[in-house]
Structures are given as structure tokens and as C-alpha cells.
Short mmCIF file of N, CA, C and O and ligand atoms in Angstrom, two decimals:
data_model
loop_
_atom_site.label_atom_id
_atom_site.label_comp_id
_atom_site.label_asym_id
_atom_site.label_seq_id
_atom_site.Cartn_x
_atom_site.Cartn_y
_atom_site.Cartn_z
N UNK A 1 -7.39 -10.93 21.58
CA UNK A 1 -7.27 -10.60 20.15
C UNK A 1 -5.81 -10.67 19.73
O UNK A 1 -4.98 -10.11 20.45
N UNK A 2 -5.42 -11.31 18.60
CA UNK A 2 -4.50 -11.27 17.75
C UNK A 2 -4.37 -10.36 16.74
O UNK A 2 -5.30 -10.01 16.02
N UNK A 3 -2.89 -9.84 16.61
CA UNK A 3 -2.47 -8.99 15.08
C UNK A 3 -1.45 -9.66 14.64
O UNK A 3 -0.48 -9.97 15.34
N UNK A 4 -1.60 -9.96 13.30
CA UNK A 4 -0.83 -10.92 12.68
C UNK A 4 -0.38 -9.99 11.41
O UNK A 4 -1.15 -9.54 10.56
N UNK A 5 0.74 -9.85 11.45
CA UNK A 5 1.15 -8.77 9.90
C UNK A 5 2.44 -10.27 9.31
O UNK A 5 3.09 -11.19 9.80
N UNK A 6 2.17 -9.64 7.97
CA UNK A 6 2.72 -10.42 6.82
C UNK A 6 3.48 -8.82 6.21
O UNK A 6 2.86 -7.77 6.11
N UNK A 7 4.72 -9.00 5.93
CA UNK A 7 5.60 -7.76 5.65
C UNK A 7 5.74 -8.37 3.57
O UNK A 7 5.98 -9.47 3.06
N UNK A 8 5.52 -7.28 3.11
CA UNK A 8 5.85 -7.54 1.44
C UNK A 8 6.76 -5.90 0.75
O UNK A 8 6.44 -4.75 1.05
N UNK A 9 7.83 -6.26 -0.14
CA UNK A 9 8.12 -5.08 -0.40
C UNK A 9 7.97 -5.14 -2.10
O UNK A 9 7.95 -6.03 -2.95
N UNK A 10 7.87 -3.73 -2.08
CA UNK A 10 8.08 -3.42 -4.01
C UNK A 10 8.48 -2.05 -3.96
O UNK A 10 8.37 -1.14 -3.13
N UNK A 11 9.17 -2.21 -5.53
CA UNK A 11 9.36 -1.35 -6.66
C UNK A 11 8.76 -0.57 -6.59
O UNK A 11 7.95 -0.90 -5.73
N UNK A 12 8.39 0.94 -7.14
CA UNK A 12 7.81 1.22 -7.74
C UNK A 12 7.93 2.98 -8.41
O UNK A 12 8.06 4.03 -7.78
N UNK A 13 7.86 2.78 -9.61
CA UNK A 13 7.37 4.34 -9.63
C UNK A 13 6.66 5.03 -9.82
O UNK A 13 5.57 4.59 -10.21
N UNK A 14 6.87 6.79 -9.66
CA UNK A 14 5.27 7.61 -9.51
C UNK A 14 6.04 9.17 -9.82
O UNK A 14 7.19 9.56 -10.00
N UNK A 15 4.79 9.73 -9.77
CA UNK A 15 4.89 11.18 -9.75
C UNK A 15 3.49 11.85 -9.02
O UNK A 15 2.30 11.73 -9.29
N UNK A 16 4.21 12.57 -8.00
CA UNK A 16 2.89 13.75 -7.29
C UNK A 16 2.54 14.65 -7.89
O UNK A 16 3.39 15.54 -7.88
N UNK A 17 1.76 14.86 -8.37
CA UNK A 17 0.89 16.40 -9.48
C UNK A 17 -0.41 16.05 -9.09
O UNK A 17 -0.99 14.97 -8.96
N UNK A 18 -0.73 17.25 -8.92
CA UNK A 18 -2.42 17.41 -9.16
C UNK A 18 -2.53 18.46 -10.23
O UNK A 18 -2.11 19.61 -10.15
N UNK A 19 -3.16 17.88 -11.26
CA UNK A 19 -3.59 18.38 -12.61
C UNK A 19 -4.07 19.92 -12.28
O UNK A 19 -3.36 20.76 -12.82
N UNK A 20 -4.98 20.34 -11.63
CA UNK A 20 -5.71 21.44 -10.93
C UNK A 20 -4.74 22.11 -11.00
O UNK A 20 -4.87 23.19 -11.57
N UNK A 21 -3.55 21.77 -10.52
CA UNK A 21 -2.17 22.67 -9.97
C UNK A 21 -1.31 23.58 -10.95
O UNK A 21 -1.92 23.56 -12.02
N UNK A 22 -0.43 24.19 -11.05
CA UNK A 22 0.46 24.54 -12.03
C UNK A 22 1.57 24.04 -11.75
O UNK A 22 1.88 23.85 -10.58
N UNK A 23 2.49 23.68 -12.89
CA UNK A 23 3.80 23.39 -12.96
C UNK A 23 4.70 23.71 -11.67
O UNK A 23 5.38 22.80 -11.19
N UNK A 24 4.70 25.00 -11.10
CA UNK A 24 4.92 25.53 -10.06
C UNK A 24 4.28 25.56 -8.76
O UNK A 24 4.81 26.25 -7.89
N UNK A 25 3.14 24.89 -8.46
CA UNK A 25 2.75 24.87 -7.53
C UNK A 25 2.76 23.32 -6.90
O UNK A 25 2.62 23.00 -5.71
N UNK A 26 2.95 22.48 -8.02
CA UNK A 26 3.27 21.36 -7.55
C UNK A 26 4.52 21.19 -7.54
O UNK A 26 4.90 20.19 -6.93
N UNK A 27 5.38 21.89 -8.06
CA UNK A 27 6.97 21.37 -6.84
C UNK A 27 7.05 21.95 -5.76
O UNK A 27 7.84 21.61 -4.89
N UNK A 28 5.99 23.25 -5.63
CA UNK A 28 6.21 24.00 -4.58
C UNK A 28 5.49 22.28 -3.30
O UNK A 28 5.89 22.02 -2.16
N UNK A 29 4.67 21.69 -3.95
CA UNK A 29 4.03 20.66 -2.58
C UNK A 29 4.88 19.76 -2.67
O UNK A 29 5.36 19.29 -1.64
N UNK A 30 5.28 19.31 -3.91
CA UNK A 30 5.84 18.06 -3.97
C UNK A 30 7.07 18.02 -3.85
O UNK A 30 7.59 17.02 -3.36
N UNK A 31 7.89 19.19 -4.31
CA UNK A 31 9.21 19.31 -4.49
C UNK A 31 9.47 17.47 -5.30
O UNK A 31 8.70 16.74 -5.91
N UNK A 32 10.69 17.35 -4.95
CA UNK A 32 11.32 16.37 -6.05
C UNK A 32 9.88 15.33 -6.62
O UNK A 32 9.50 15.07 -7.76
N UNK A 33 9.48 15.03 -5.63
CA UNK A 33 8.21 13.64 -6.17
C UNK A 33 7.49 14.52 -7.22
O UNK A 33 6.46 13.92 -7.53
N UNK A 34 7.56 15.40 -7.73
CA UNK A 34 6.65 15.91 -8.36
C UNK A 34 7.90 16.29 -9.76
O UNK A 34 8.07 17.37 -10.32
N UNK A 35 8.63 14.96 -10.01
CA UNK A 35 9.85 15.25 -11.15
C UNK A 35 8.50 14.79 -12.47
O UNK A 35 7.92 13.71 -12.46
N UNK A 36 8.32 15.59 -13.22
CA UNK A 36 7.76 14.84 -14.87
C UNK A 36 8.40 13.85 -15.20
O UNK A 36 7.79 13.14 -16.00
N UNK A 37 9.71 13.41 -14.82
CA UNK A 37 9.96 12.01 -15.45
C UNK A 37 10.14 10.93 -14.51
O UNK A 37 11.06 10.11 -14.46
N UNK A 38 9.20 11.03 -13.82
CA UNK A 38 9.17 9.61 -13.11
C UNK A 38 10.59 9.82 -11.96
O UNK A 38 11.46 10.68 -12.10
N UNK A 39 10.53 8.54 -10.57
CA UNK A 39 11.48 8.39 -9.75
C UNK A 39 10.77 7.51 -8.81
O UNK A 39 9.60 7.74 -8.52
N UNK A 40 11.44 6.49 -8.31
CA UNK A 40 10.60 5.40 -7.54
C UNK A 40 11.21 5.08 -6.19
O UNK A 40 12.40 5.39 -6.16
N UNK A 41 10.77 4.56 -5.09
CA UNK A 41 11.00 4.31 -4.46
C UNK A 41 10.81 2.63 -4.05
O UNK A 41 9.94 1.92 -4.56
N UNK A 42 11.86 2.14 -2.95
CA UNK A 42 11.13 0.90 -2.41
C UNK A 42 10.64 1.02 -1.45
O UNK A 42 11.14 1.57 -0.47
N UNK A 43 9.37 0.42 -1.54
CA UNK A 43 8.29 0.43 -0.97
C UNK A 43 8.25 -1.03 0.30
O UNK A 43 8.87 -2.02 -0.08
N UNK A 44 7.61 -1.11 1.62
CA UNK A 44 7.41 -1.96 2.19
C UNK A 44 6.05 -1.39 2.44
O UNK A 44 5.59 -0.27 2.20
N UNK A 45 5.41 -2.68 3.09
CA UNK A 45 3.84 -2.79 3.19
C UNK A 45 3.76 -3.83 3.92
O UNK A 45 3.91 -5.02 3.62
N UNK A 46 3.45 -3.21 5.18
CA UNK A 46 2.63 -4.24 6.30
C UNK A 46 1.16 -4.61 6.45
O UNK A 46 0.47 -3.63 6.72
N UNK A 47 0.37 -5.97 6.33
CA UNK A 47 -0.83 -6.04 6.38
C UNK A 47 -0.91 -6.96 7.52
O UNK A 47 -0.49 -8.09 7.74
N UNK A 48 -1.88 -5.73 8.45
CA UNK A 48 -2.22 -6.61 9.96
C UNK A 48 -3.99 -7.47 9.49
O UNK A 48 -5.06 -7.29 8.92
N UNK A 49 -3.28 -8.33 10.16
CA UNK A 49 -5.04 -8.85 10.45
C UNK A 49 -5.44 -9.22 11.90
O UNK A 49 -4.63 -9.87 12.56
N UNK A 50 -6.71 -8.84 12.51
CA UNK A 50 -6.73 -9.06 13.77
C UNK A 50 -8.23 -10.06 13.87
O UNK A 50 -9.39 -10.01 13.46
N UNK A 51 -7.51 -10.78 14.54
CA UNK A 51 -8.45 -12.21 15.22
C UNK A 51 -8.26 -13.29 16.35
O UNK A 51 -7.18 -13.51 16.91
N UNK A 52 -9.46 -13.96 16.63
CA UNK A 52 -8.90 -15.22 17.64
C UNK A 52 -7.96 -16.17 16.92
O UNK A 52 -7.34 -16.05 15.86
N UNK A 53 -8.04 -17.15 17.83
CA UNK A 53 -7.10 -18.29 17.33
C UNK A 53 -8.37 -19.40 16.88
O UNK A 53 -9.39 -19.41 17.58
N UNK A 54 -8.26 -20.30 15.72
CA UNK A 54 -8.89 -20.97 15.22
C UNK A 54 -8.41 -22.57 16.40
O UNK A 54 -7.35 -23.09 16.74
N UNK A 55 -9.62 -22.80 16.61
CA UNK A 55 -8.92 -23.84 17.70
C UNK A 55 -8.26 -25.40 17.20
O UNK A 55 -7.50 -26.21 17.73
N UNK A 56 -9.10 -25.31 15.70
CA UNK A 56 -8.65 -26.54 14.57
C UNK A 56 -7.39 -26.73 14.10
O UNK A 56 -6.89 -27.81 13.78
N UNK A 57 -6.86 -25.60 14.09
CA UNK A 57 -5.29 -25.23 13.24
C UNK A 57 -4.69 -24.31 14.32
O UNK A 57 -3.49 -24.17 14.08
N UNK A 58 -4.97 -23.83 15.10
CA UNK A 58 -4.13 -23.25 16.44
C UNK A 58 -3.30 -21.59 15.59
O UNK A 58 -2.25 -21.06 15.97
N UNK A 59 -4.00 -21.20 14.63
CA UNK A 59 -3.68 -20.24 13.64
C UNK A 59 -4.92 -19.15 13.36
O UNK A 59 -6.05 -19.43 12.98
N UNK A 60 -4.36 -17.77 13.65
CA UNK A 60 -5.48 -17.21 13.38
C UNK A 60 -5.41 -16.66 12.36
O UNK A 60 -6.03 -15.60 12.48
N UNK A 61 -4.88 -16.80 11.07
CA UNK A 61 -5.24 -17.00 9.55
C UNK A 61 -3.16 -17.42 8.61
O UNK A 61 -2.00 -17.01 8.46
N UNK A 62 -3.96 -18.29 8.39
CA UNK A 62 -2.61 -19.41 7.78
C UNK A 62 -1.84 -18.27 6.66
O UNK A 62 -2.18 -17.98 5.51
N UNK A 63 -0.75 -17.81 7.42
CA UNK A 63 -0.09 -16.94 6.37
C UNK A 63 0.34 -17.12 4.78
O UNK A 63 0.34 -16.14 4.03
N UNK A 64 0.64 -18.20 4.39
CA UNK A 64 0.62 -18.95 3.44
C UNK A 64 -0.16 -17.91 2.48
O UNK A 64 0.23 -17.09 1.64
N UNK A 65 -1.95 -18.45 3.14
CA UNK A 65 -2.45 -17.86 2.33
C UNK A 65 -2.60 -15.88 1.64
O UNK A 65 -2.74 -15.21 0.62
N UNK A 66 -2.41 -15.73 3.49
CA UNK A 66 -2.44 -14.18 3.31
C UNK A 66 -1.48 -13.47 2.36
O UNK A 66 -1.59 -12.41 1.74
N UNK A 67 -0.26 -14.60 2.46
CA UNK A 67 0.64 -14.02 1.31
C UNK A 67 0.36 -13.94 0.51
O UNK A 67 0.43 -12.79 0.08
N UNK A 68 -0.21 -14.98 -0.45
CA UNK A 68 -1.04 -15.17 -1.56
C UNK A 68 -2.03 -14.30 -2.00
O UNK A 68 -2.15 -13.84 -3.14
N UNK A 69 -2.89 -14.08 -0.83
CA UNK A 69 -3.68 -12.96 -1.54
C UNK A 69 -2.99 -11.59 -1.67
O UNK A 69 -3.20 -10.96 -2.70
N UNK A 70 -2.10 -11.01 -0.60
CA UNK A 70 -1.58 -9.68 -0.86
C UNK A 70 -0.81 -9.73 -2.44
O UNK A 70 -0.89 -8.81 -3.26
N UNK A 71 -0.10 -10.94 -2.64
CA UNK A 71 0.82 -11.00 -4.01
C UNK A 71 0.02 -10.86 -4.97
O UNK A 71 0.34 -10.11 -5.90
N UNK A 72 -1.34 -11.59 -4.98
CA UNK A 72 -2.19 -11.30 -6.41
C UNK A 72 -2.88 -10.32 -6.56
O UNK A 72 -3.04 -9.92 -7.72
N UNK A 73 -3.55 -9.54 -5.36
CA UNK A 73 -4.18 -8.59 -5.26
C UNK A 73 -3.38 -7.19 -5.79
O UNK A 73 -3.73 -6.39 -6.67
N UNK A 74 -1.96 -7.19 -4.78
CA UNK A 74 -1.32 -5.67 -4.63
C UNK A 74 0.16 -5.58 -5.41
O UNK A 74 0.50 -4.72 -6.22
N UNK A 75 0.83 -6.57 -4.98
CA UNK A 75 2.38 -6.87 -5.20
C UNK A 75 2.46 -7.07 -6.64
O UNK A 75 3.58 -6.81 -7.08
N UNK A 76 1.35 -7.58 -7.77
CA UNK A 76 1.63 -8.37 -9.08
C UNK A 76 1.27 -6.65 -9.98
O UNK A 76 1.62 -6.37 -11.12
N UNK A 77 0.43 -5.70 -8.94
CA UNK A 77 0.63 -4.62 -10.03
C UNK A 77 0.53 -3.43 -9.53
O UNK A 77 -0.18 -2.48 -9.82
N UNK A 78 1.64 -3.65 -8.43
CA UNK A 78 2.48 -2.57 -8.16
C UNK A 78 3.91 -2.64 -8.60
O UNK A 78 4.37 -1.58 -9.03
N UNK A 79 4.94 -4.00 -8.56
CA UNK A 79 5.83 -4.16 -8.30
C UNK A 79 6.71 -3.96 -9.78
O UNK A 79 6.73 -4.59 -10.84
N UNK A 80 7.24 -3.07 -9.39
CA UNK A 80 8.11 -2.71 -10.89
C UNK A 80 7.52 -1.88 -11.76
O UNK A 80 7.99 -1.70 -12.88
N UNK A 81 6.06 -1.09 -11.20
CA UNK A 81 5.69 -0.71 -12.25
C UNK A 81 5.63 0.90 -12.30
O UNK A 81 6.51 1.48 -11.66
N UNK A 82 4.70 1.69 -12.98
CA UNK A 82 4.63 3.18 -12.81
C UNK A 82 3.26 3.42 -12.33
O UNK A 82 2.40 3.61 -13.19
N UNK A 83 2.89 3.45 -10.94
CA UNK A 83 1.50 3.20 -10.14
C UNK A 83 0.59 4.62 -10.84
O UNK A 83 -0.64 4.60 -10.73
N UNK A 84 1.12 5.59 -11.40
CA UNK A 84 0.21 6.67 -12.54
C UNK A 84 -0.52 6.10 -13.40
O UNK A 84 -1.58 6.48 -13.90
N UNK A 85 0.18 5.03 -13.58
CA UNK A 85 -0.41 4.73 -15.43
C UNK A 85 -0.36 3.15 -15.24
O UNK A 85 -1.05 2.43 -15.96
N UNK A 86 0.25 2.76 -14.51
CA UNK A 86 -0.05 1.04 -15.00
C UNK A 86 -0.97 0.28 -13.68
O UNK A 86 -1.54 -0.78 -13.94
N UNK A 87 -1.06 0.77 -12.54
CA UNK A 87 -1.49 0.00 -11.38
C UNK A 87 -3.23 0.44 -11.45
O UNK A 87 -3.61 1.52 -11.02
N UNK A 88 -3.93 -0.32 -11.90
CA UNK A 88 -5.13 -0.42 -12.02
C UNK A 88 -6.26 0.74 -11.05
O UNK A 88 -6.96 1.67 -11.44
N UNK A 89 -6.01 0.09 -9.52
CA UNK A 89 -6.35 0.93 -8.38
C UNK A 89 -5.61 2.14 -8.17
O UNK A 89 -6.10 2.72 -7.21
N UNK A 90 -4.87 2.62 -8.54
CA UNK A 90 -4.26 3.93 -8.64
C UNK A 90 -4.14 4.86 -9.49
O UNK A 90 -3.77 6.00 -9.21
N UNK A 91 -4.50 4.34 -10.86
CA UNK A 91 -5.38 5.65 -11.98
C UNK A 91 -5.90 6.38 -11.09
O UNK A 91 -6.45 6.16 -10.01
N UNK A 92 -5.55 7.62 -11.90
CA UNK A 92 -6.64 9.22 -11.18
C UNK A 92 -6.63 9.55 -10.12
O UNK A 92 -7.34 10.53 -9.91
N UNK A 93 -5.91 9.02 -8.93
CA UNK A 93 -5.46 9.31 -7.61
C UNK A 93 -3.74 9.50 -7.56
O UNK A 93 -2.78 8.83 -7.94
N UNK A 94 -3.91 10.72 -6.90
CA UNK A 94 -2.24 11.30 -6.52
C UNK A 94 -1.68 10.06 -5.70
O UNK A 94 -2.26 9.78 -4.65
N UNK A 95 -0.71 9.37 -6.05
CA UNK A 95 -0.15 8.08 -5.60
C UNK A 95 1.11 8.23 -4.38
O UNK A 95 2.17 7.61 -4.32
N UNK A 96 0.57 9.31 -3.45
CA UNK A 96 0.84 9.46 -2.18
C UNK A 96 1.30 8.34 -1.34
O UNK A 96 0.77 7.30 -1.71
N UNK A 97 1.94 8.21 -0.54
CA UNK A 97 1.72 6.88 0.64
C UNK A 97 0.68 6.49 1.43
O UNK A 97 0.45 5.49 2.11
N UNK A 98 -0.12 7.93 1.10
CA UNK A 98 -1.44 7.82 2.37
C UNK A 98 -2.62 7.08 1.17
O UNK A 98 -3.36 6.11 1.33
N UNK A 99 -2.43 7.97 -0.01
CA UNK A 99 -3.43 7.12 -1.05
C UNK A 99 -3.22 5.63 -1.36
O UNK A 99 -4.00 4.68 -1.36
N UNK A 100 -1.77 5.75 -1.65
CA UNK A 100 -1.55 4.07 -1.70
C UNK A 100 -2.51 3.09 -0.60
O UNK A 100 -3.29 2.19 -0.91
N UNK A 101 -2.16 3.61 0.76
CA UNK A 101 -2.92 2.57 1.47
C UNK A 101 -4.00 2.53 2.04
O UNK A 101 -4.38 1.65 2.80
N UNK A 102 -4.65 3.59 1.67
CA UNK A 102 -6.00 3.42 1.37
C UNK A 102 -6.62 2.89 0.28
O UNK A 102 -7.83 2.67 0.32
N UNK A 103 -5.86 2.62 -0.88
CA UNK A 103 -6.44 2.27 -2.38
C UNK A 103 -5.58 0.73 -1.67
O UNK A 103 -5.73 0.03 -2.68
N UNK A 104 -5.11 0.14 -1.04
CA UNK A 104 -4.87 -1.29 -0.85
C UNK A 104 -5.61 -1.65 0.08
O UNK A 104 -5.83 -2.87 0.10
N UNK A 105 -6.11 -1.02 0.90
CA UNK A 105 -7.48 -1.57 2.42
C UNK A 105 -8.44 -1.88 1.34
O UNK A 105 -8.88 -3.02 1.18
N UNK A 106 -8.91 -0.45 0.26
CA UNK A 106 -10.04 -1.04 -0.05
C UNK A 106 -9.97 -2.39 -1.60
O UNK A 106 -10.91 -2.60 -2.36
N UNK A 107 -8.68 -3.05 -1.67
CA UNK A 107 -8.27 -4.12 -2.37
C UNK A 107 -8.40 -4.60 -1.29
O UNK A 107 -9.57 -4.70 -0.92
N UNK A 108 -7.49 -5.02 -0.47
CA UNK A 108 -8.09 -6.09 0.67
C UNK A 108 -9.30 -6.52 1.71
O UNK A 108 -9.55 -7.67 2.09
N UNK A 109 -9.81 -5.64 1.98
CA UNK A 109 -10.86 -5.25 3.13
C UNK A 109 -11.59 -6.51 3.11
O UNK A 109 -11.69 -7.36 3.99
N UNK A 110 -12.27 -6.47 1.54
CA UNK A 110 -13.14 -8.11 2.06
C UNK A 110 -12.74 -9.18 0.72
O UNK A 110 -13.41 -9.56 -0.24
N UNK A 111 -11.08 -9.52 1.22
CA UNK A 111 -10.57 -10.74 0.75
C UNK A 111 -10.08 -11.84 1.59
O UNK A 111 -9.82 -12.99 1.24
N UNK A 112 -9.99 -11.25 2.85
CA UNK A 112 -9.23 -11.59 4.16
C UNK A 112 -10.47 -12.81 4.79
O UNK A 112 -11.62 -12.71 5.21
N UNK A 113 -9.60 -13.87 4.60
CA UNK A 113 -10.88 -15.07 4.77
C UNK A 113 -11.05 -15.79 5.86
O UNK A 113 -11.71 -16.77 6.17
N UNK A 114 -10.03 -14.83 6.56
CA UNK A 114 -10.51 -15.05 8.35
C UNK A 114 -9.85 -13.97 9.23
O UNK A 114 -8.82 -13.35 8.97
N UNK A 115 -10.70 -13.86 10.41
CA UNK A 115 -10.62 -12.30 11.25
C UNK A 115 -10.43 -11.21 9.94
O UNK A 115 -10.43 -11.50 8.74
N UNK A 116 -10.26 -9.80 10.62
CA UNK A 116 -10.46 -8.84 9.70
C UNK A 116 -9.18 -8.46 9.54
O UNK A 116 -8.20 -8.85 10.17
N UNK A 117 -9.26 -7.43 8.36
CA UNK A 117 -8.36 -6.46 8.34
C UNK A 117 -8.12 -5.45 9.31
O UNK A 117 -9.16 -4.88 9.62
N UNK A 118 -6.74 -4.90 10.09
CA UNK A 118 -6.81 -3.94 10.92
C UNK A 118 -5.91 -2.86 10.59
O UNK A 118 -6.01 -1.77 11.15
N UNK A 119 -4.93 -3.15 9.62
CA UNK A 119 -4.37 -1.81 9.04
C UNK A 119 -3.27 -2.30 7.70
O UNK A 119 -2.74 -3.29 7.19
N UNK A 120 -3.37 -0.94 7.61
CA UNK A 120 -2.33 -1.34 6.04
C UNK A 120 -1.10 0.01 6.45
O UNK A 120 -1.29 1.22 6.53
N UNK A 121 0.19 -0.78 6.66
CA UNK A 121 1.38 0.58 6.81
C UNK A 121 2.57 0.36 5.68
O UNK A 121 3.37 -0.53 5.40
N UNK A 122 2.25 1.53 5.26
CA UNK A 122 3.45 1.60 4.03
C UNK A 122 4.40 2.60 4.62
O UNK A 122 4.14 3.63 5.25
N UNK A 123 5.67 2.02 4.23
CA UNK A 123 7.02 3.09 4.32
C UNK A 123 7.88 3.35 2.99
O UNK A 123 8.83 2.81 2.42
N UNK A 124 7.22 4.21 2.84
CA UNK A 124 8.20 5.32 1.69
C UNK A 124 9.30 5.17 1.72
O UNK A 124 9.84 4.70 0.72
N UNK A 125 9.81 5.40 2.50
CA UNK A 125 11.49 5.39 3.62
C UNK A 125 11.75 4.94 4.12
O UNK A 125 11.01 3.97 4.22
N UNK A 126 12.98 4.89 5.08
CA UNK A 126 13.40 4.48 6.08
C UNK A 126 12.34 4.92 7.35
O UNK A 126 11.76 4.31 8.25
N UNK A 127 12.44 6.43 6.86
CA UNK A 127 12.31 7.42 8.04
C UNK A 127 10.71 7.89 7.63
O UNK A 127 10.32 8.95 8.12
N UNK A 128 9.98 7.29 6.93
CA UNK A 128 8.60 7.72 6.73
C UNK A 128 7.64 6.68 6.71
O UNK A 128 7.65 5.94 5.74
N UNK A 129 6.80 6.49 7.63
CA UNK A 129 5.21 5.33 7.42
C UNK A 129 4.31 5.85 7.37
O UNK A 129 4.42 7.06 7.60
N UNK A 130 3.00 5.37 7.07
CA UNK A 130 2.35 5.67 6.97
C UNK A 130 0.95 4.50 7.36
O UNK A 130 0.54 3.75 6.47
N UNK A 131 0.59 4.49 8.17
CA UNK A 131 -0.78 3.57 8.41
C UNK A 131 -2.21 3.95 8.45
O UNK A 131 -2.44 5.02 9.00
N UNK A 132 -3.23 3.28 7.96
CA UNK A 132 -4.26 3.15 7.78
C UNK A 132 -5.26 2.40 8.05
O UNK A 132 -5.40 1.39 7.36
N UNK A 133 -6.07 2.66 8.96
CA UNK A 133 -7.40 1.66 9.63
C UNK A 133 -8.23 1.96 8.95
O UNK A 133 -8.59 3.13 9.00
N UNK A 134 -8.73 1.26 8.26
CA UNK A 134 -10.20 1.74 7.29
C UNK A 134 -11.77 2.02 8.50
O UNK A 134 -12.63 2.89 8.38
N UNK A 135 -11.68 0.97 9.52
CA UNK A 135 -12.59 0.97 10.12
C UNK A 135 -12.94 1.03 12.06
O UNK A 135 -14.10 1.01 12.48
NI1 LIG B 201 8.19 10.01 -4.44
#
């Protein structure tokens, strides 16, 4: 078996609140991410895919394309934007690192047009990742 990751980075900004919460109880979780006026980070995002080798093309999925799909799928509306209010898949979910990549497995999961998906890892930070196996 092969894992093949394609690395993409973005923009983006957000705010941690849960509505449920009070003013005070969400800086108490969130501290700064939880500023009312927005603050963003850059974001990287690794997408593994795991498979054989295609014996036709000696490739077990032509990155080319995988780029392509992560850019139209994730990168065109996340990147630069405010993932609260403008990123489609991220309305109404606290836009966490752990939510992020779970709300991008289940954008990718079945776009991947050869072998599967095997994880999605986002880093907040330098010093923070976060990965996700849907299955
Ligand atoms: Ni933040």
C-alpha cells in the first residue's frame, strides 16, 4: 500500500464561540480565538490518499489531478476568506481545526478517483496538527 499526500496552504479567518455559551465562557475555552472581531491564521492541509500502483501509468493517483480537486473543492472557499460566514461547509459549525477536517474528509471522501482517502491533517501552527481518518 501507498500514501500519497499533496500539501496545500490557506488564509483564513474565524472565530470560536458557541452561541449556547456566554460572552465569558467562551474566552474562558477559547481565550484569544474567541476575539468578536475576527483573527486568522495560515493554515496547511495535508491530503493522504492510500493505494496500489496503477500498472498503466506506474502512479497511484496522478497528482495533477488531486490538486485540482482539493483547489476546487476546499482551497477556492476557504482561502482568504471568513470560514463563519463565507465557507459554505463550515456554516453552523465551530471552525475548530478538528471541525475543519472533518468538514473537508466529508468534501473529499468520495471525489478521490482512485484508491481512497486516508486522512486529512491540518496545522493551525507551527506547533499544532491535527489529523483525521474518517474511516
Ligand atoms: Ni484561531
Amino acid at each position: 500500500m501507498f500514501y500519497v499526500t499533496r500539501r496545500e496552504t490557506f488564509s483564513a479567518a474565524h472565530r470560536l464561540f458557541n452561541p449556547k455559551f456566554s460572552d465569558e465562557e467562551n474566552e474562558k475555552i477559547y481565550g484569544k480565538c474567541s476575539n468578536p472581531n475576527w483573527h486568522g491564521h495560515n493554515y496547511t492541509l495535508e491530503i493522504v490518499v492510500a493505494g496500489d500502483i496503477n500498472p498503466e501509468t506506474g502512479y497511484v493517483i496522478d497528482l495533477k489531478v488531486l490538486k485540482q480537486i482539493i483547489i476546487d473543492n476546499i482551497i477556492k472557499k476557504v482561502d482568504h476568506k471568513n470560514l463563519n460566514v463565507e465557507t459554505d461547509f463550515m456554516i453552523g459549525k465551530i471552525p475548530t481545526a478538528e471541525n475543519i477536517a472533518v468538514a473537508i474528509w466529508e468534501q473529499l471522501v468520495n471525489k478521490i478517483p482512485r484508491g481512497k482517502l486516508y486522512s486529512v491533517k491540518i496545522y493551525e501552527t507551527e506547533n499544532n496538527y491535527f489529523e483525521f481518518k474518517g474511516d
